[in-house]
Each structure stands twice: as structure tokens, then as C-alpha cells.
């Protein structure tokens, strides 16, 4: 999948920091995997290459998802919401989306005594990132 | 569903504006319906009542989803991500989630010539909000 970024970028409303939130959802199971941020360069690279690239706010740089862990996201569909200020990426997730080794970053559910983990670690962080 | 907000609020990392992004997903179909923002009051009300309440950044007030349109969201599960700074709400959506009358706010898909609508209007805005 490769899409010309120009008309897409023109339609997205980036915030005052030049960023837009992007939700990644497994295209097959529908599981919500993670939410991260994109700047214009990350959107353009994702659309051109078909491999999802975010903007890391902590590292202040492009974050090519899976670059260090091998857990790539291949773009299947790229959607924007009615306000133009949030993205939904339907992706094929290789392995796990979360750096903790959970399939999804949303593995903690509110229960009467606080958040509780409701999903297992699939791949240990040691396996993902080496020792 | 009613959950004590105190231990949940303590575990959420609100941003510099006191807000946290919240993704709403249909608990049955898995469809991602919308993304909006919550402050601590909105989180507490949602957990106490089981009816989803956001924070409207444009109106700077609590936004009880469905208050004017009748399209309520009933909370089924309340999750936080690994960083504690994004919420995922699994909800039972009454009718449509989007003020445009689409079921989901994500009805525009990137194609070679720009964004194109790929989902129909289910209920007209006139029907949702009156004339």
C-alpha cells in the first residue's frame, strides 16, 4: 500500500505541537493495540511505505514501529475522524504491540480495587529487545 | 456498573491541561467509535454512573454523551494503557456515536486522491438534534 501523502496531510488538523493522535487497531480481530502520536513526516512516511511510523514525544524523533523489536505494523487502512484531528490506523501487527510484551497496550482494566491486568505477556521484553 | 474512582484516578497520568484521551470502542462489534478527552471529573462520573461522560475542550465543560442526541454510551469496561496516559472505554453505543449521524466518527479513509467516505449516515443530524 502506497498513498500520495499531499491531499491527506492537507486534510488533517495537527495540534499546536504539530501532532495528531493515532489509534492502531488490528485489522482482523478489531483489537485496539495502542495509541501514539504522528507529525506530518510520520504520516507521510507511513502512507508512502505502508509501514507505520509514529513520532516519539519522549525521544523527539521518528519512531519506526518495530525497528528495534521487529514487531512491525503494516498499514491496511488509514482513517481520519469527523473533526480531522484523530487518526485510526488498521494494521497487521507482527507479534505484540506493547513494549511490555502484551499484545495490546490496553491490558489493565478498572476494577473495584483499582486497575488489574487482564491479559498475559506474550513475548518477554528480554526476547523483544535482547539482554 | 459502578466503580470507586479514587484508585483509578490515582493511576491515570493526566496531561498538562488535566486531560487524558479516551477511545470509545463498541464492546460487541469491536468498532472504534470515537476519541474524546476526559478530565478527572469526567472519569469519576463515568465510573460512578456507568454512563460515559467526556470533557468538551470547545465548551470547557462536562459532556454527558447523548445528553442532547439521546445516543448514550453505557460503560462495559474501562482500560488504561501501559503508560497510564490513554484510556480505552468499551461501551454499548445507543444508535450512532458521531454528530454527523455516522455510526463511528472514523468514516473517511485515505485513498489515492484524498479522504473518501466509506460508511453511510445512519441517522440524520436533524433527527439527532431536532430542527
Short mmCIF file of C-alpha atoms in Angstrom, two decimals:
data_model
loop_
_atom_site.label_atom_id
_atom_site.label_comp_id
_atom_site.label_asym_id
_atom_site.label_seq_id
_atom_site.Cartn_x
_atom_site.Cartn_y
_atom_site.Cartn_z
CA UNK A 1 0.00 0.00 0.00
CA UNK A 2 1.37 3.39 -1.03
CA UNK A 3 -0.72 6.57 -0.98
CA UNK A 4 0.20 10.13 -2.03
CA UNK A 5 0.51 11.98 1.30
CA UNK A 6 -0.21 15.50 -0.06
CA UNK A 7 -4.05 15.55 -0.08
CA UNK A 8 -4.16 13.55 3.15
CA UNK A 9 -1.82 15.90 5.01
CA UNK A 10 -3.87 18.88 3.84
CA UNK A 11 -7.00 17.41 5.46
CA UNK A 12 -5.51 16.56 8.87
CA UNK A 13 -5.68 19.10 11.70
CA UNK A 14 -2.43 18.87 13.63
CA UNK A 15 -2.39 20.32 17.15
CA UNK A 16 -0.33 23.27 18.40
CA UNK A 17 2.70 20.96 18.62
CA UNK A 18 2.23 19.72 15.06
CA UNK A 19 0.97 16.34 16.28
CA UNK A 20 -2.15 14.21 15.83
CA UNK A 21 -3.14 11.17 17.93
CA UNK A 22 -3.22 7.87 16.04
CA UNK A 23 -5.06 4.77 17.27
CA UNK A 24 -3.76 1.44 15.98
CA UNK A 25 -6.32 -1.34 15.63
CA UNK A 26 -5.72 -4.92 14.47
CA UNK A 27 -7.40 -5.06 11.05
CA UNK A 28 -8.54 -8.65 11.52
CA UNK A 29 -9.53 -9.09 15.19
CA UNK A 30 -10.55 -5.46 15.80
CA UNK A 31 -8.42 -5.32 18.95
CA UNK A 32 -7.26 -1.80 19.84
CA UNK A 33 -3.50 -2.17 20.15
CA UNK A 34 -2.12 1.23 21.15
CA UNK A 35 -2.38 4.98 20.78
CA UNK A 36 0.59 7.10 19.78
CA UNK A 37 1.28 10.39 18.02
CA UNK A 38 2.24 11.35 14.48
CA UNK A 39 3.64 14.51 12.97
CA UNK A 40 3.42 15.33 9.25
CA UNK A 41 6.64 13.45 8.47
CA UNK A 42 5.39 10.32 10.25
CA UNK A 43 2.08 10.46 8.36
CA UNK A 44 3.88 10.92 5.03
CA UNK A 45 6.33 8.07 5.65
CA UNK A 46 3.52 5.74 6.78
CA UNK A 47 1.44 6.46 3.68
CA UNK A 48 4.40 6.16 1.30
CA UNK A 49 5.89 2.98 2.73
CA UNK A 50 2.87 1.17 4.16
CA UNK A 51 4.83 0.62 7.38
CA UNK A 52 3.58 2.54 10.38
CA UNK A 53 5.87 5.26 11.70
CA UNK A 54 4.98 7.43 14.72
CA UNK A 55 6.54 10.48 16.33
CA UNK A 56 8.13 9.76 19.69
CA UNK A 57 7.42 12.66 22.04
CA UNK A 58 9.96 11.39 24.58
CA UNK A 59 12.75 10.91 22.03
CA UNK A 60 11.60 13.79 19.78
CA UNK A 61 12.20 11.75 16.67
CA UNK A 62 10.53 9.47 14.14
CA UNK A 63 9.61 6.14 15.68
CA UNK A 64 9.54 3.41 13.05
CA UNK A 65 7.40 0.91 14.91
CA UNK A 66 9.21 -2.42 15.26
CA UNK A 67 12.61 -1.01 14.30
CA UNK A 68 14.26 -2.35 17.45
CA UNK A 69 11.79 -5.09 18.45
CA UNK A 70 10.90 -6.46 15.00
CA UNK A 71 7.20 -6.05 15.85
CA UNK A 72 6.25 -4.15 12.68
CA UNK A 73 2.85 -2.71 11.83
CA UNK A 74 1.78 -2.97 8.19
CA UNK A 75 -0.86 -0.43 7.17
CA UNK A 76 -4.15 -1.82 5.89
CA UNK A 77 -6.37 1.27 6.15
CA UNK A 78 -5.81 4.88 7.24
CA UNK A 79 -8.85 6.78 8.54
CA UNK A 80 -9.49 10.22 9.98
CA UNK A 81 -12.35 11.25 12.24
CA UNK A 82 -15.12 13.76 11.57
CA UNK A 83 -13.11 16.63 13.08
CA UNK A 84 -9.93 15.77 11.19
CA UNK A 85 -7.93 15.66 14.42
CA UNK A 86 -7.62 11.95 15.24
CA UNK A 87 -6.38 9.06 13.09
CA UNK A 88 -7.37 5.39 13.12
CA UNK A 89 -4.87 3.00 11.56
CA UNK A 90 -6.00 -0.52 10.78
CA UNK A 91 -2.84 -2.56 10.82
CA UNK A 92 -1.42 -6.04 10.58
CA UNK A 93 0.53 -6.31 13.81
CA UNK A 94 3.55 -8.60 13.73
CA UNK A 95 3.78 -10.17 17.19
CA UNK A 96 2.95 -7.80 20.03
CA UNK A 97 2.25 -4.07 20.00
CA UNK A 98 3.31 -3.27 23.57
CA UNK A 99 6.86 -2.88 24.83
CA UNK A 100 5.80 -4.86 27.92
CA UNK A 101 5.21 -7.90 25.69
CA UNK A 102 1.43 -7.76 25.87
CA UNK A 103 -0.39 -7.98 22.56
CA UNK A 104 -2.14 -4.64 23.26
CA UNK A 105 -1.07 -1.73 25.46
CA UNK A 106 -4.57 -1.82 27.00
CA UNK A 107 -4.18 -4.79 29.34
CA UNK A 108 -5.23 -3.10 32.62
CA UNK A 109 -8.92 -2.91 33.49
CA UNK A 110 -10.59 -0.81 36.17
CA UNK A 111 -11.99 -3.00 38.92
CA UNK A 112 -13.34 -2.21 42.37
CA UNK A 113 -9.87 -2.04 43.94
CA UNK A 114 -8.01 -0.37 41.07
CA UNK A 115 -6.52 -1.43 37.73
CA UNK A 116 -5.89 -5.15 37.27
CA UNK A 117 -4.06 -6.90 34.43
CA UNK A 118 -6.47 -8.94 32.33
CA UNK A 119 -4.16 -10.10 29.51
CA UNK A 120 -0.94 -12.11 29.55
CA UNK A 121 2.57 -11.25 28.43
CA UNK A 122 3.03 -12.99 25.08
CA UNK A 123 6.72 -12.25 24.49
CA UNK A 124 9.07 -11.13 27.26
CA UNK A 125 10.74 -7.72 26.92
CA UNK A 126 14.11 -9.53 27.07
CA UNK A 127 13.14 -11.50 23.98
CA UNK A 128 11.87 -8.35 22.27
CA UNK A 129 14.82 -6.10 22.93
CA UNK A 130 17.64 -8.50 23.82
CA UNK A 131 19.56 -8.53 27.08
CA UNK B 1 -21.54 -0.86 36.63
CA UNK B 2 -20.25 1.42 39.39
CA UNK B 3 -16.56 1.58 40.35
CA UNK B 4 -14.83 3.61 43.08
CA UNK B 5 -12.97 6.32 41.15
CA UNK B 6 -10.25 7.00 43.76
CA UNK B 7 -7.70 4.25 42.98
CA UNK B 8 -8.36 4.61 39.26
CA UNK B 9 -7.80 8.37 39.24
CA UNK B 10 -4.56 7.90 41.18
CA UNK B 11 -3.21 5.64 38.42
CA UNK B 12 -4.06 7.84 35.42
CA UNK B 13 -1.49 10.32 34.11
CA UNK B 14 -3.38 13.42 33.05
CA UNK B 15 -1.58 15.82 30.71
CA UNK B 16 -0.53 19.41 31.44
CA UNK B 17 -4.14 20.50 30.84
CA UNK B 18 -5.51 17.89 33.23
CA UNK B 19 -6.86 15.78 30.36
CA UNK B 20 -6.44 12.24 29.08
CA UNK B 21 -7.52 10.92 25.65
CA UNK B 22 -10.27 8.27 25.76
CA UNK B 23 -11.03 5.91 22.87
CA UNK B 24 -14.57 4.54 22.72
CA UNK B 25 -14.96 1.09 21.19
CA UNK B 26 -18.18 -0.87 20.67
CA UNK B 27 -17.93 -3.73 23.18
CA UNK B 28 -19.67 -6.19 20.87
CA UNK B 29 -18.53 -5.45 17.31
CA UNK B 30 -15.11 -4.04 18.23
CA UNK B 31 -15.72 -0.98 16.05
CA UNK B 32 -13.76 2.09 17.14
CA UNK B 33 -16.43 4.76 17.54
CA UNK B 34 -14.67 7.98 18.54
CA UNK B 35 -11.86 9.56 20.52
CA UNK B 36 -12.51 12.36 23.00
CA UNK B 37 -10.98 13.74 26.20
CA UNK B 38 -11.68 13.31 29.89
CA UNK B 39 -10.65 15.25 32.97
CA UNK B 40 -10.73 13.81 36.49
CA UNK B 41 -14.38 14.80 36.99
CA UNK B 42 -15.42 13.10 33.75
CA UNK B 43 -13.56 9.91 34.72
CA UNK B 44 -15.13 9.91 38.18
CA UNK B 45 -18.66 10.48 36.87
CA UNK B 46 -18.26 7.78 34.21
CA UNK B 47 -17.05 5.22 36.76
CA UNK B 48 -19.73 6.11 39.31
CA UNK B 49 -22.70 6.18 36.95
CA UNK B 50 -21.69 3.73 34.22
CA UNK B 51 -22.68 6.35 31.63
CA UNK B 52 -19.82 7.82 29.64
CA UNK B 53 -19.07 11.49 30.27
CA UNK B 54 -16.27 13.35 28.48
CA UNK B 55 -14.73 16.80 28.84
CA UNK B 56 -15.56 19.12 25.97
CA UNK B 57 -12.47 21.18 25.13
CA UNK B 58 -14.51 23.52 22.93
CA UNK B 59 -17.25 24.13 25.51
CA UNK B 60 -14.90 23.74 28.52
CA UNK B 61 -17.48 21.70 30.37
CA UNK B 62 -18.56 18.16 31.13
CA UNK B 63 -20.03 16.47 28.06
CA UNK B 64 -22.52 13.79 29.05
CA UNK B 65 -22.52 11.81 25.83
CA UNK B 66 -26.02 11.55 24.41
CA UNK B 67 -27.45 14.29 26.62
CA UNK B 68 -28.81 16.23 23.65
CA UNK B 69 -28.93 13.50 20.99
CA UNK B 70 -30.09 10.56 23.13
CA UNK B 71 -27.18 8.49 21.79
CA UNK B 72 -25.88 7.33 25.18
CA UNK B 73 -22.81 5.24 25.83
CA UNK B 74 -23.08 2.66 28.62
CA UNK B 75 -19.74 1.60 30.07
CA UNK B 76 -18.84 -2.09 29.83
CA UNK B 77 -15.11 -1.95 30.54
CA UNK B 78 -12.64 0.82 31.39
CA UNK B 79 -8.99 0.21 30.47
CA UNK B 80 -5.77 2.18 30.68
CA UNK B 81 -2.65 1.70 28.58
CA UNK B 82 0.84 0.69 29.72
CA UNK B 83 1.92 4.32 30.16
CA UNK B 84 -1.21 5.29 32.08
CA UNK B 85 -1.91 8.16 29.72
CA UNK B 86 -4.60 6.83 27.36
CA UNK B 87 -7.98 5.24 28.14
CA UNK B 88 -9.96 2.65 26.22
CA UNK B 89 -13.67 2.51 27.00
CA UNK B 90 -15.64 -0.49 25.82
CA UNK B 91 -19.19 0.74 25.52
CA UNK B 92 -22.66 -0.15 24.45
CA UNK B 93 -23.45 2.60 21.97
CA UNK B 94 -27.09 3.57 21.64
CA UNK B 95 -27.62 4.50 17.99
CA UNK B 96 -24.76 6.43 16.45
CA UNK B 97 -21.61 7.84 18.04
CA UNK B 98 -20.96 10.67 15.58
CA UNK B 99 -22.73 14.02 15.46
CA UNK B 100 -22.77 13.65 11.65
CA UNK B 101 -25.06 10.63 12.04
CA UNK B 102 -22.44 8.05 11.12
CA UNK B 103 -22.14 5.10 13.46
CA UNK B 104 -18.42 5.89 14.01
CA UNK B 105 -16.55 9.18 13.70
CA UNK B 106 -13.97 7.32 11.58
CA UNK B 107 -15.85 7.15 8.27
CA UNK B 108 -13.25 8.77 6.00
CA UNK B 109 -10.48 6.60 4.52
CA UNK B 110 -7.29 7.73 2.82
CA UNK B 111 -7.34 6.84 -0.86
CA UNK B 112 -5.12 7.85 -3.77
CA UNK B 113 -6.93 11.17 -4.28
CA UNK B 114 -7.60 12.05 -0.63
CA UNK B 115 -10.07 11.05 2.07
CA UNK B 116 -13.26 9.35 0.90
CA UNK B 117 -16.35 8.47 2.94
CA UNK B 118 -16.68 4.70 3.27
CA UNK B 119 -19.65 4.48 5.68
CA UNK B 120 -23.22 5.76 5.42
CA UNK B 121 -25.15 8.24 7.56
CA UNK B 122 -27.45 6.12 9.74
CA UNK B 123 -29.46 8.90 11.40
CA UNK B 124 -29.58 12.44 10.04
CA UNK B 125 -28.28 15.25 12.26
CA UNK B 126 -31.77 16.83 12.04
CA UNK B 127 -33.24 13.68 13.57
CA UNK B 128 -30.50 13.60 16.23
CA UNK B 129 -30.67 17.21 17.33
CA UNK B 130 -34.08 18.39 16.12
CA UNK B 131 -34.70 21.21 13.68
#
